[in-house]
C-alpha positions as a LaTeX table, in Angstrom:
\begin{tabular}{lrrr}
\hline
Residue & $x$ (\AA) & $y$ (\AA) & $z$ (\AA) \\
\hline
Thr1 & $-92.58$ & $-103.31$ & $-56.70$ \\
Ala2 & $-92.71$ & $-104.35$ & $-53.05$ \\
Val3 & $-89.42$ & $-106.29$ & $-53.11$ \\
Ser4 & $-87.11$ & $-105.38$ & $-50.23$ \\
Asp5 & $-83.84$ & $-106.54$ & $-48.68$ \\
Ala6 & $-85.66$ & $-108.90$ & $-46.31$ \\
Gly7 & $-87.12$ & $-110.85$ & $-49.22$ \\
Leu8 & $-83.73$ & $-111.46$ & $-50.82$ \\
Gln9 & $-82.76$ & $-113.96$ & $-48.13$ \\
His10 & $-85.18$ & $-116.40$ & $-49.79$ \\
Leu11 & $-82.97$ & $-116.38$ & $-52.90$ \\
Ala12 & $-79.80$ & $-117.36$ & $-51.02$ \\
Gly13 & $-79.90$ & $-121.06$ & $-51.91$ \\
Leu14 & $-80.54$ & $-120.59$ & $-55.63$ \\
Ser15 & $-77.08$ & $-121.37$ & $-56.97$ \\
Lys16 & $-78.21$ & $-121.32$ & $-60.62$ \\
Leu17 & $-79.75$ & $-117.84$ & $-60.33$ \\
Thr18 & $-77.38$ & $-115.75$ & $-62.43$ \\
Arg19 & $-79.44$ & $-112.76$ & $-63.55$ \\
Val20 & $-81.53$ & $-110.59$ & $-61.21$ \\
Ser21 & $-83.44$ & $-107.41$ & $-61.97$ \\
Leu22 & $-84.36$ & $-105.41$ & $-58.88$ \\
Gly23 & $-84.93$ & $-102.11$ & $-60.67$ \\
Asn24 & $-87.40$ & $-99.71$ & $-59.06$ \\
Thr25 & $-87.77$ & $-101.78$ & $-55.89$ \\
Phe26 & $-87.22$ & $-100.93$ & $-52.22$ \\
Val27 & $-83.90$ & $-102.80$ & $-52.03$ \\
Glu28 & $-81.36$ & $-100.68$ & $-50.12$ \\
Gly29 & $-78.46$ & $-103.11$ & $-50.30$ \\
Glu30 & $-78.14$ & $-105.23$ & $-47.17$ \\
Gly31 & $-79.99$ & $-108.16$ & $-48.75$ \\
Leu32 & $-77.75$ & $-108.25$ & $-51.81$ \\
Glu33 & $-75.24$ & $-110.35$ & $-49.87$ \\
His34 & $-77.58$ & $-113.32$ & $-50.42$ \\
Leu35 & $-77.04$ & $-113.22$ & $-54.20$ \\
Lys36 & $-73.61$ & $-114.89$ & $-54.31$ \\
Ala37 & $-74.20$ & $-116.68$ & $-57.66$ \\
Val38 & $-75.47$ & $-113.63$ & $-59.54$ \\
Arg39 & $-73.49$ & $-112.59$ & $-62.61$ \\
Glu40 & $-75.81$ & $-109.81$ & $-63.84$ \\
Leu41 & $-77.53$ & $-107.44$ & $-61.42$ \\
Asp42 & $-79.82$ & $-104.53$ & $-62.19$ \\
Val43 & $-80.58$ & $-102.21$ & $-59.27$ \\
His44 & $-81.51$ & $-99.10$ & $-61.23$ \\
Gly45 & $-83.96$ & $-96.76$ & $-59.54$ \\
Thr46 & $-83.37$ & $-98.22$ & $-56.08$ \\
Pro47 & $-82.41$ & $-96.26$ & $-52.94$ \\
Ile48 & $-78.99$ & $-97.90$ & $-52.63$ \\
Thr49 & $-76.16$ & $-95.60$ & $-51.52$ \\
Asn50 & $-72.38$ & $-95.48$ & $-51.37$ \\
Ser51 & $-72.35$ & $-97.90$ & $-48.42$ \\
Thr52 & $-73.97$ & $-100.57$ & $-50.62$ \\
Val53 & $-70.94$ & $-100.65$ & $-52.92$ \\
Ala54 & $-69.01$ & $-102.67$ & $-50.32$ \\
Val55 & $-71.74$ & $-105.33$ & $-50.36$ \\
Leu56 & $-71.63$ & $-105.46$ & $-54.16$ \\
Gly57 & $-67.89$ & $-106.05$ & $-53.93$ \\
Thr58 & $-68.52$ & $-109.32$ & $-52.05$ \\
Leu59 & $-70.44$ & $-110.89$ & $-54.95$ \\
Pro60 & $-67.75$ & $-113.10$ & $-56.52$ \\
Gly61 & $-69.42$ & $-113.78$ & $-59.86$ \\
Leu62 & $-70.76$ & $-110.29$ & $-60.57$ \\
Arg63 & $-69.80$ & $-109.27$ & $-64.11$ \\
Lys64 & $-72.53$ & $-106.85$ & $-65.20$ \\
Leu65 & $-74.11$ & $-104.18$ & $-62.99$ \\
Ser66 & $-76.65$ & $-101.42$ & $-63.59$ \\
Leu67 & $-76.58$ & $-98.57$ & $-61.04$ \\
Ala68 & $-78.50$ & $-95.94$ & $-63.02$ \\
Ser69 & $-80.74$ & $-93.59$ & $-61.06$ \\
Thr70 & $-79.62$ & $-94.81$ & $-57.64$ \\
Asp71 & $-78.56$ & $-92.72$ & $-54.64$ \\
Ile72 & $-74.88$ & $-93.55$ & $-55.15$ \\
Ala73 & $-72.98$ & $-90.26$ & $-55.11$ \\
Asp74 & $-69.59$ & $-89.07$ & $-56.30$ \\
Gly75 & $-66.82$ & $-90.56$ & $-54.24$ \\
Ala76 & $-68.33$ & $-94.03$ & $-53.92$ \\
Pro77 & $-65.59$ & $-96.68$ & $-53.48$ \\
Leu78 & $-66.19$ & $-98.27$ & $-56.89$ \\
Glu79 & $-62.70$ & $-99.80$ & $-56.98$ \\
Val80 & $-64.01$ & $-102.71$ & $-54.85$ \\
Leu81 & $-66.04$ & $-103.82$ & $-57.87$ \\
Lys82 & $-62.98$ & $-104.69$ & $-59.97$ \\
\hline
\end{tabular}
């Protein structure tokens, strides 16, 4: 799907958007900061990396996250997601 980080800025004002599936898209992570209200996020199969984990840690309502088949490697700072 042709969804990318640039397109996520258009979701920034949707305060009732709580579940987003971005699996198998071109999202690399920078645009995720616009999803402040999201509680469930699926980014499986995307090219996100260890540096994206810090962005995910800034999402205050995030409770459920799918990172399967991403480019996140061992040693990612996952403690910021707690």
